[in-house]
Coordinates of C-alpha atoms and ligand atoms in Angstrom, one line a residue:
M1 CA 86.5 69.6 40.2
D2 CA 88.4 66.3 40.3
A3 CA 91.7 68.2 40.0
D4 CA 93.2 71.7 39.5
V5 CA 95.2 70.5 36.4
I6 CA 94.6 67.6 34.1
V7 CA 97.7 66.9 31.9
V8 CA 97.0 64.8 28.8
G9 CA 100.2 62.9 27.7
S10 CA 103.4 62.3 29.8
G11 CA 106.1 63.2 27.2
F12 CA 108.5 66.1 27.1
G13 CA 105.9 68.7 27.3
G14 CA 103.4 66.9 29.7
S15 CA 105.9 65.8 32.4
V16 CA 107.4 69.3 32.7
C17 CA 104.0 70.9 33.2
A18 CA 103.1 68.1 35.7
L19 CA 106.2 68.8 37.9
R20 CA 105.9 72.5 37.9
A21 CA 102.1 72.5 38.7
A22 CA 102.6 69.9 41.4
E23 CA 105.4 72.0 42.9
A24 CA 103.2 75.0 43.0
G25 CA 100.8 73.0 45.3
L26 CA 98.2 72.2 42.5
R27 CA 96.3 68.9 42.5
V28 CA 97.6 67.4 39.2
V29 CA 96.4 64.3 37.3
V30 CA 98.3 63.0 34.2
L31 CA 96.3 60.9 31.7
E32 CA 98.7 58.7 29.7
R33 CA 97.2 56.2 27.1
G34 CA 100.5 54.1 27.3
R35 CA 101.9 51.7 30.0
R36 CA 104.5 52.2 32.7
M37 CA 107.7 50.8 31.2
D38 CA 109.6 49.7 34.2
D39 CA 112.3 46.7 34.2
A40 CA 109.4 44.0 34.2
A41 CA 107.6 45.7 31.3
Y42 CA 110.8 45.8 29.2
E43 CA 111.4 42.1 30.0
K44 CA 107.8 41.4 28.7
L45 CA 108.4 43.5 25.7
A46 CA 111.7 41.6 25.0
D47 CA 110.1 38.2 25.2
G48 CA 106.8 39.1 23.3
R49 CA 104.4 39.4 26.2
L50 CA 103.9 43.1 25.6
P51 CA 103.2 44.6 22.1
L52 CA 105.9 46.7 20.5
I53 CA 103.5 48.5 18.1
N54 CA 100.6 50.6 19.5
R55 CA 97.2 49.5 18.4
R56 CA 93.8 51.1 19.2
E57 CA 92.8 48.2 21.3
Q58 CA 96.1 47.2 22.8
P59 CA 98.6 49.9 23.8
G60 CA 102.2 49.2 22.6
L61 CA 105.4 51.2 22.9
F62 CA 105.9 52.5 19.3
D63 CA 103.2 54.6 17.8
I64 CA 103.6 54.2 14.1
K65 CA 101.3 56.2 11.9
M66 CA 101.1 55.7 8.2
Q67 CA 98.7 58.3 6.9
H68 CA 98.1 59.7 3.4
G69 CA 101.4 61.2 2.4
L70 CA 103.4 60.8 5.6
A71 CA 104.8 58.2 7.9
T72 CA 105.7 59.0 11.6
A73 CA 107.0 57.2 14.6
G74 CA 106.6 58.2 18.3
G75 CA 106.3 56.8 21.7
C76 CA 103.4 55.6 23.9
A77 CA 104.2 55.0 27.5
V78 CA 104.6 56.8 30.9
G79 CA 107.4 59.1 29.8
G80 CA 106.2 59.4 26.1
G81 CA 108.8 59.7 23.4
S82 CA 111.7 59.4 25.9
H83 CA 111.2 55.7 25.8
V84 CA 111.9 55.4 22.1
Y85 CA 114.2 58.4 21.5
T86 CA 117.9 58.0 21.0
A87 CA 118.6 60.5 24.0
V88 CA 120.2 63.3 22.0
T89 CA 119.0 66.3 24.2
M90 CA 120.2 69.7 23.1
P91 CA 119.1 73.4 22.6
A92 CA 118.3 74.6 19.0
P93 CA 120.8 77.1 17.5
D94 CA 120.0 80.8 18.2
E95 CA 119.0 81.5 14.6
V96 CA 116.0 79.2 14.9
F97 CA 114.2 81.9 17.0
A98 CA 114.9 84.8 14.7
N99 CA 111.6 84.6 12.7
D100 CA 108.0 83.5 13.4
W101 CA 108.5 83.0 17.2
P102 CA 106.4 85.0 19.7
A103 CA 108.2 88.3 20.6
A104 CA 108.6 87.2 24.3
L105 CA 110.6 84.1 23.3
T106 CA 113.9 85.8 22.7
V107 CA 117.2 84.0 22.4
G108 CA 117.9 85.1 26.0
R109 CA 114.7 83.9 27.4
M110 CA 115.0 80.5 25.5
R111 CA 118.6 80.2 27.1
E112 CA 117.1 80.6 30.5
L113 CA 114.4 77.9 29.9
Y114 CA 116.9 75.5 28.4
E115 CA 119.1 75.8 31.6
R116 CA 116.0 75.0 33.6
A117 CA 115.3 71.9 31.6
E118 CA 119.0 70.9 31.5
R119 CA 119.1 70.9 35.3
V120 CA 116.5 68.2 35.3
L121 CA 117.4 66.2 32.2
R122 CA 121.3 66.3 32.6
P123 CA 122.5 65.6 29.1
T124 CA 126.2 65.0 28.8
P125 CA 128.5 63.8 25.9
L126 CA 130.0 60.3 26.3
A127 CA 133.2 60.2 28.5
E128 CA 134.6 57.3 26.5
I129 CA 134.0 57.4 22.7
P130 CA 133.8 54.2 20.6
S131 CA 135.6 53.8 17.3
R132 CA 132.5 54.8 15.2
T133 CA 132.7 58.2 16.9
R134 CA 136.5 58.5 16.0
R135 CA 135.7 57.4 12.4
M136 CA 133.0 60.3 12.3
Q137 CA 135.8 62.7 13.4
E138 CA 137.9 61.5 10.4
I139 CA 135.0 61.9 8.1
G140 CA 134.3 65.3 9.4
E141 CA 137.8 66.5 8.7
R142 CA 137.5 65.1 5.1
M143 CA 134.2 67.0 4.7
A144 CA 135.5 70.2 6.3
A145 CA 132.6 70.1 8.7
P146 CA 133.0 69.3 12.5
A147 CA 132.0 66.1 14.0
V148 CA 130.3 66.7 17.4
V149 CA 130.1 64.2 20.2
L150 CA 126.4 64.6 21.2
P151 CA 125.0 65.3 24.6
L152 CA 122.9 62.3 25.6
V153 CA 120.6 61.5 28.6
V154 CA 122.2 58.1 29.4
E155 CA 124.5 56.7 32.1
K156 CA 127.0 53.8 32.2
R157 CA 125.0 50.6 33.0
G158 CA 125.2 49.3 36.5
H159 CA 126.3 45.6 37.2
N160 CA 122.8 44.7 38.4
D161 CA 121.0 46.0 35.3
H162 CA 118.9 43.4 33.6
A163 CA 120.2 42.2 30.2
S164 CA 117.6 41.5 27.4
P165 CA 117.7 38.1 25.7
S166 CA 119.7 37.9 22.3
T167 CA 116.6 37.7 20.1
L168 CA 115.5 40.4 17.6
R169 CA 113.0 41.7 20.1
G170 CA 115.6 41.4 22.9
H171 CA 118.0 43.6 20.7
I172 CA 115.3 46.1 20.1
A173 CA 114.6 46.3 23.8
T174 CA 118.3 46.7 24.5
W175 CA 118.5 49.5 21.9
L176 CA 115.4 51.3 23.3
R177 CA 117.0 51.2 26.8
G178 CA 120.2 52.9 25.7
G179 CA 122.4 50.1 24.2
P180 CA 124.3 47.2 25.8
G181 CA 126.5 49.2 28.0
Y182 CA 124.3 52.2 28.8
R183 CA 121.0 53.0 30.4
K184 CA 118.8 55.8 29.1
R185 CA 117.2 58.2 31.8
T186 CA 113.6 58.3 30.6
L187 CA 111.2 61.0 31.8
D188 CA 109.7 58.6 34.4
M189 CA 113.1 58.8 36.0
S190 CA 113.5 62.6 35.9
Y191 CA 110.7 65.1 35.5
L192 CA 107.8 62.6 36.1
A193 CA 109.5 60.9 39.1
Q194 CA 109.8 64.3 40.7
A195 CA 106.3 65.3 39.8
E196 CA 104.9 62.1 41.5
R197 CA 107.0 62.8 44.6
A198 CA 105.5 66.3 44.5
G199 CA 102.0 64.7 44.6
T200 CA 101.1 64.2 40.9
R201 CA 98.7 61.2 40.2
V202 CA 99.8 59.5 36.9
L203 CA 97.2 57.3 35.4
P204 CA 98.6 55.0 32.7
L205 CA 96.3 53.3 30.2
H206 CA 94.0 56.3 30.3
E207 CA 93.3 57.9 27.0
A208 CA 91.6 61.3 26.7
L209 CA 88.8 61.3 24.0
S210 CA 87.6 64.9 24.0
I211 CA 87.6 68.2 26.0
T212 CA 84.5 70.3 26.8
P213 CA 84.4 73.6 28.5
I214 CA 82.3 73.6 31.6
A215 CA 81.6 76.3 34.3
G216 CA 85.0 77.1 35.9
G217 CA 87.0 74.6 33.9
Y218 CA 86.9 71.7 31.5
R219 CA 85.6 68.2 31.3
V220 CA 87.9 65.5 29.8
R221 CA 86.0 62.4 28.4
L222 CA 88.3 59.4 28.6
R223 CA 88.6 55.7 28.2
Q224 CA 90.5 53.4 30.5
L225 CA 91.9 49.9 30.0
V226 CA 90.6 47.6 32.8
D227 CA 91.2 43.7 32.4
D228 CA 91.6 43.9 28.6
D229 CA 88.3 46.1 28.5
W230 CA 88.1 49.7 27.6
R231 CA 85.8 51.6 29.9
E232 CA 84.6 55.2 29.4
G233 CA 84.7 57.8 32.1
E234 CA 85.3 61.6 32.7
L235 CA 87.3 63.9 34.9
T236 CA 87.1 67.5 35.4
A237 CA 89.6 70.2 36.3
R238 CA 90.0 74.0 36.4
K239 CA 92.7 73.7 33.8
V240 CA 93.8 71.3 31.1
V241 CA 97.2 70.8 29.4
L242 CA 97.1 69.0 26.1
A243 CA 100.6 67.4 25.6
A244 CA 99.8 64.3 23.6
G245 CA 102.6 64.9 21.0
T246 CA 102.1 66.6 17.5
M247 CA 100.6 63.6 15.7
N248 CA 97.8 63.1 18.5
T249 CA 97.3 66.7 19.6
V250 CA 96.5 68.1 16.2
P251 CA 93.8 65.4 15.2
F252 CA 92.4 65.4 18.7
L253 CA 91.8 69.2 18.5
V254 CA 90.4 68.9 14.9
R255 CA 87.9 66.2 16.2
C256 CA 87.0 68.6 19.1
R257 CA 86.4 71.4 16.7
D258 CA 84.9 69.8 13.6
I259 CA 83.3 66.4 14.8
Y260 CA 82.3 66.7 18.5
A261 CA 81.9 70.5 18.2
T262 CA 83.1 70.8 22.0
L263 CA 85.7 73.4 21.1
P264 CA 84.2 75.1 18.0
A265 CA 86.1 78.3 18.3
I266 CA 89.7 76.8 17.7
S267 CA 91.6 78.8 15.2
A268 CA 91.5 78.1 11.5
A269 CA 95.3 77.9 11.7
L270 CA 94.9 74.4 13.2
G271 CA 96.8 71.9 11.1
E272 CA 98.7 74.5 9.2
R273 CA 102.5 75.0 9.4
F274 CA 103.4 71.3 10.1
Y275 CA 107.0 70.4 9.7
T276 CA 109.1 67.2 9.4
N277 CA 112.3 68.9 10.8
G278 CA 114.2 67.9 7.6
D279 CA 114.2 64.2 8.5
F280 CA 115.7 61.8 6.0
G281 CA 117.3 58.4 6.3
A282 CA 120.1 57.0 4.2
A283 CA 122.8 54.3 4.5
V284 CA 126.6 53.8 3.4
A285 CA 127.4 50.4 2.2
G286 CA 130.8 48.6 1.9
F287 CA 132.6 51.5 3.6
S288 CA 136.4 51.0 4.0
L289 CA 136.8 52.4 7.6
D290 CA 137.3 50.0 10.4
I291 CA 134.4 50.2 13.0
D292 CA 134.6 47.9 15.9
R293 CA 131.6 46.5 17.6
D294 CA 131.0 48.5 20.7
D295 CA 128.5 48.6 23.7
G296 CA 127.7 52.2 23.2
P297 CA 124.3 53.9 22.9
P298 CA 122.4 53.9 19.5
V299 CA 123.9 57.2 18.4
T300 CA 127.0 59.0 19.6
S301 CA 127.8 61.8 17.1
W302 CA 126.9 63.8 14.0
I303 CA 128.6 65.9 11.3
D304 CA 127.6 69.5 11.9
C305 CA 126.8 71.2 8.5
W306 CA 124.6 73.8 10.1
N307 CA 126.6 76.9 9.3
T308 CA 126.6 76.1 5.5
D309 CA 123.6 74.1 4.9
R310 CA 121.3 74.1 8.1
L311 CA 121.6 70.4 8.5
F312 CA 123.3 67.6 10.5
L313 CA 124.2 63.9 9.4
M314 CA 123.9 61.6 12.5
E315 CA 125.4 58.1 12.7
T316 CA 122.9 55.5 14.1
G317 CA 125.2 52.5 14.2
A318 CA 126.5 49.9 11.8
F319 CA 124.6 46.7 11.0
L320 CA 124.6 43.8 8.5
G321 CA 127.8 42.5 9.9
G322 CA 129.3 45.9 10.2
R323 CA 129.2 46.6 6.5
V324 CA 126.2 49.1 6.3
W325 CA 126.1 52.2 8.3
S326 CA 122.8 54.0 8.7
I327 CA 122.8 57.7 8.7
A328 CA 119.9 60.0 9.8
V329 CA 119.6 63.6 8.5
M330 CA 117.8 66.3 10.2
G331 CA 117.8 70.1 9.7
F332 CA 115.9 73.3 9.2
D333 CA 113.6 72.5 6.3
D334 CA 110.9 75.2 6.8
S335 CA 108.8 74.2 3.8
P336 CA 105.4 73.8 5.7
G337 CA 102.8 71.0 5.3
R338 CA 99.3 70.8 6.5
L339 CA 97.5 68.2 8.6
S340 CA 93.7 67.5 8.2
L341 CA 91.2 64.8 8.8
D342 CA 89.2 63.4 5.8
E343 CA 85.5 62.7 5.8
R344 CA 86.1 59.3 7.5
G345 CA 88.3 61.0 10.2
R346 CA 91.6 59.8 8.9
L347 CA 94.6 62.0 9.2
Q348 CA 95.9 63.4 5.9
H349 CA 99.1 65.3 5.1
H350 CA 99.3 67.9 2.4
S351 CA 102.7 69.2 1.3
A352 CA 104.6 70.4 -1.8
G353 CA 107.6 68.3 -0.5
P354 CA 110.8 69.4 1.0
S355 CA 112.4 72.8 0.0
P356 CA 114.3 71.9 -3.2
A357 CA 117.4 73.8 -1.9
F358 CA 117.3 71.9 1.3
H359 CA 116.9 68.5 -0.3
A360 CA 119.8 69.2 -2.7
A361 CA 122.1 70.2 0.2
R362 CA 121.2 67.0 2.2
M363 CA 121.9 64.8 -0.9
R364 CA 125.2 66.6 -1.6
R365 CA 126.2 66.2 2.0
L366 CA 125.3 62.5 2.0
R367 CA 127.3 61.8 -1.1
E368 CA 130.3 63.6 0.5
F369 CA 129.9 61.6 3.6
A370 CA 129.8 58.2 1.6
A371 CA 132.9 59.3 -0.4
A372 CA 134.7 60.2 2.8
A373 CA 133.8 56.8 4.3
G374 CA 134.9 55.1 1.1
G375 CA 131.4 53.4 0.6
A376 CA 128.3 53.6 -1.6
L377 CA 125.3 55.8 -0.6
I378 CA 121.9 54.1 -0.5
A379 CA 119.1 56.8 -0.3
P380 CA 115.4 56.7 -1.0
P381 CA 114.5 57.8 -4.6
A382 CA 113.5 61.5 -5.1
F383 CA 109.8 60.7 -5.8
A384 CA 109.4 58.9 -2.4
T385 CA 111.0 61.9 -0.7
R386 CA 108.5 64.3 -2.3
T387 CA 105.4 62.3 -1.8
K388 CA 106.0 60.1 1.2
P389 CA 108.2 61.9 3.8
A390 CA 108.9 60.1 7.0
T391 CA 109.8 61.6 10.3
V392 CA 110.4 60.9 14.0
H393 CA 110.3 64.7 14.6
P394 CA 106.8 65.9 13.7
L395 CA 106.4 69.6 14.8
G396 CA 103.9 72.4 14.5
G397 CA 100.2 72.3 13.5
A398 CA 99.0 74.1 16.7
R399 CA 101.6 76.8 16.6
M400 CA 102.2 79.6 19.1
A401 CA 101.8 83.1 17.9
D402 CA 101.2 86.6 19.1
R403 CA 98.0 87.0 17.3
A404 CA 94.9 84.7 17.0
E405 CA 94.8 84.8 13.2
L406 CA 98.4 83.4 13.0
G407 CA 98.1 80.6 15.6
V408 CA 96.2 78.2 17.7
V409 CA 97.8 79.0 21.2
D410 CA 99.2 82.4 22.4
A411 CA 102.7 83.1 23.5
N412 CA 102.1 81.3 26.8
G413 CA 100.7 78.2 25.2
E414 CA 97.1 79.0 26.2
M415 CA 94.5 78.5 23.4
F416 CA 93.0 81.5 21.8
G417 CA 89.3 81.6 22.8
Y418 CA 89.7 78.9 25.6
P419 CA 91.3 80.4 28.9
G420 CA 92.8 77.7 31.0
L421 CA 93.2 75.2 28.2
Y422 CA 96.9 75.0 27.2
V423 CA 98.9 73.0 24.6
A424 CA 102.5 72.0 25.5
D425 CA 104.1 69.6 23.1
G426 CA 105.8 69.5 19.8
S427 CA 102.7 70.9 18.0
I428 CA 103.1 74.4 19.3
L429 CA 106.5 74.9 17.8
P430 CA 106.3 77.8 15.2
T431 CA 109.2 76.5 13.2
P432 CA 111.4 73.4 13.0
T433 CA 114.3 73.2 15.3
G434 CA 116.9 71.8 13.0
V435 CA 118.4 69.8 15.9
A436 CA 116.7 67.0 17.7
P437 CA 113.7 68.9 19.3
S438 CA 112.9 67.2 22.7
M439 CA 114.9 69.8 24.8
T440 CA 113.2 72.7 23.0
I441 CA 109.8 71.0 23.8
A442 CA 110.7 70.7 27.4
A443 CA 112.0 74.3 27.5
L444 CA 108.8 75.6 26.0
A445 CA 106.8 73.6 28.5
E446 CA 108.8 75.3 31.3
H447 CA 107.6 78.6 29.7
V448 CA 104.0 77.4 29.5
S449 CA 104.1 76.1 33.1
E450 CA 105.1 79.5 34.4
H451 CA 101.7 81.0 33.2
L452 CA 99.8 77.9 34.1
V453 CA 100.8 78.2 37.7
S454 CA 100.9 82.0 38.1
H455 CA 97.3 82.2 36.8
A456 CA 96.0 79.3 38.8
Ligands
FAD1 C1 113.0 56.5 17.1 C2 112.9 57.9 17.6 C3 114.1 58.5 18.0 C4 114.1 59.8 18.4 N1 115.3 60.4 18.9 C5 115.3 61.6 19.4 C6 116.5 62.2 20.0 O1 117.6 61.6 20.1 N2 116.5 63.5 20.5 C7 115.3 64.2 20.5 O2 115.3 65.4 20.9 N3 114.2 63.7 20.0 C8 114.1 62.5 19.4 N4 113.0 61.8 18.9 C9 111.8 62.7 19.0 C10 111.2 62.9 20.4 O3 110.9 61.6 20.9 C11 109.9 63.7 20.3 O4 110.3 65.0 19.7 C12 109.3 64.0 21.7 O5 109.1 62.9 22.4 C13 108.0 64.8 21.5 O6 107.6 65.2 22.8 P1 106.1 65.6 23.1 O7 106.0 66.1 24.4 O8 105.8 66.5 22.0 O9 105.2 64.2 22.9 P2 105.6 62.8 23.3 O10 106.9 62.6 24.0 O11 105.3 61.9 22.1 O12 104.5 62.5 24.4 C14 103.1 62.4 24.1 C15 102.5 61.4 25.1 O13 101.1 61.4 25.0 C16 100.5 60.3 25.0 N5 99.2 60.4 24.4 C17 98.9 60.6 23.1 N6 97.5 60.8 23.0 C18 96.9 60.7 24.2 C19 95.6 60.7 24.7 N7 94.6 61.0 23.9 N8 95.4 60.5 25.9 C20 96.4 60.3 26.9 N9 97.7 60.2 26.5 C21 98.0 60.5 25.1 C22 101.4 59.4 24.2 O14 101.1 58.0 24.5 C23 102.7 59.9 24.6 O15 103.2 59.1 25.8 C24 112.9 60.6 18.5 C25 111.8 60.0 18.1 C26 111.7 58.7 17.7 C27 110.5 58.0 17.3

């Protein structure tokens, strides 16, 4: 075997498993289709020498997927979604775990796992809040809902940190790195850095194509970018952890089951119970509040409507001369969708749309927000919401369950029917999280890793 453990993908799930397996003394290889995004790579991204959008032939940082009935965005880099996320890193509310989660994942167990993830990720609320955060507090008072200063994985920027040029691409690079005055701590500075120090080999620009069981383990077929040329190869290991992110893991497994027939026994539950985490975007135009320009991170706070409506309204900065304020909504919309591949291998999303009660609540809360801010609400029309949901938090589709007929992986993240083959990313979540999900994905990967190393 080339390794004890191959981890496919280096986002929140993959980097946790890589660290814990390497700490246990296992030989770990991480395959990551994206690039290493160090200072030099961000400079190239800012001036156009590296692509912003991921393409099949040329890896780029943002993985945008526009499939039938759904638009999603994610990350493609060493460190996965941590390079594109806005750094909000927090546990899900206790009620999320009340139904549909494996019996072993009690609230107490999840707290223990969150603490483990927190010690490495170190999220903290901003010490100095900008004026937009204070305006959120005023809006919260008018809406009778608390404004929360969010825990972020960022730190104040040092004097020597590189500044991006003031072009559109330069601004995007600055935004991605945590804003003009802050630096985001991406996973390649936390979990993955520790994993590499413990001996993990991270192979960027390596994309896994399929997984096949072999005697004593698995073979991973892959392609590797060498001098602008993709070359095929393979690696073997006793165990494999698939952590390619929901929108990659689910189609990857469907191809292994239905097209290549290398994993024919994967559960019929694959693709079912896919969630968009209630994601919705809107903006408030012409608001009457004074918001000063600031050098803060992309987001700082949200209005917490969890107790009444199971949702949050998050500010994501003002633009167009400070007259339009963009607001992201997320929440516990547990109306499930289904992912599948069509006859040409293209991803399809099937859903009856958001839960009507949840959608009505988020529209009512957005109207209240706009009124409290003294502006006009701009929101997508209802038919678009029903037929073309967009999400940056795709979850589920390869869910964990106590019984094979209900899920794709068991309560330890190991695939039913395939011992030693694990899934550890957003796809295994049995329900949405309501809040931003990265910390729950990391916590679950801590749980999966325990089984991975104890049965090695
Ligand atoms: C704009 C934006 C803002 C966000 N903000 C937040 C936030 O503030 N807080 C929060 O909690 N969440 C946020 N998210 C969501 C968060 O980024 C994801 O929930 C999280 O990254 C998912 O973790 P994961 O481990 O499932 O997969 P990912 O982090 O997506 O990692 C998967 C990795 O696998 C790689 N990969 C895919 N296929 C293969 C293959 N075949 N072979 C090898 N490698 C492969 C990918 O390139 C990627 O690097 C945001 C997302 C976006 C797009």
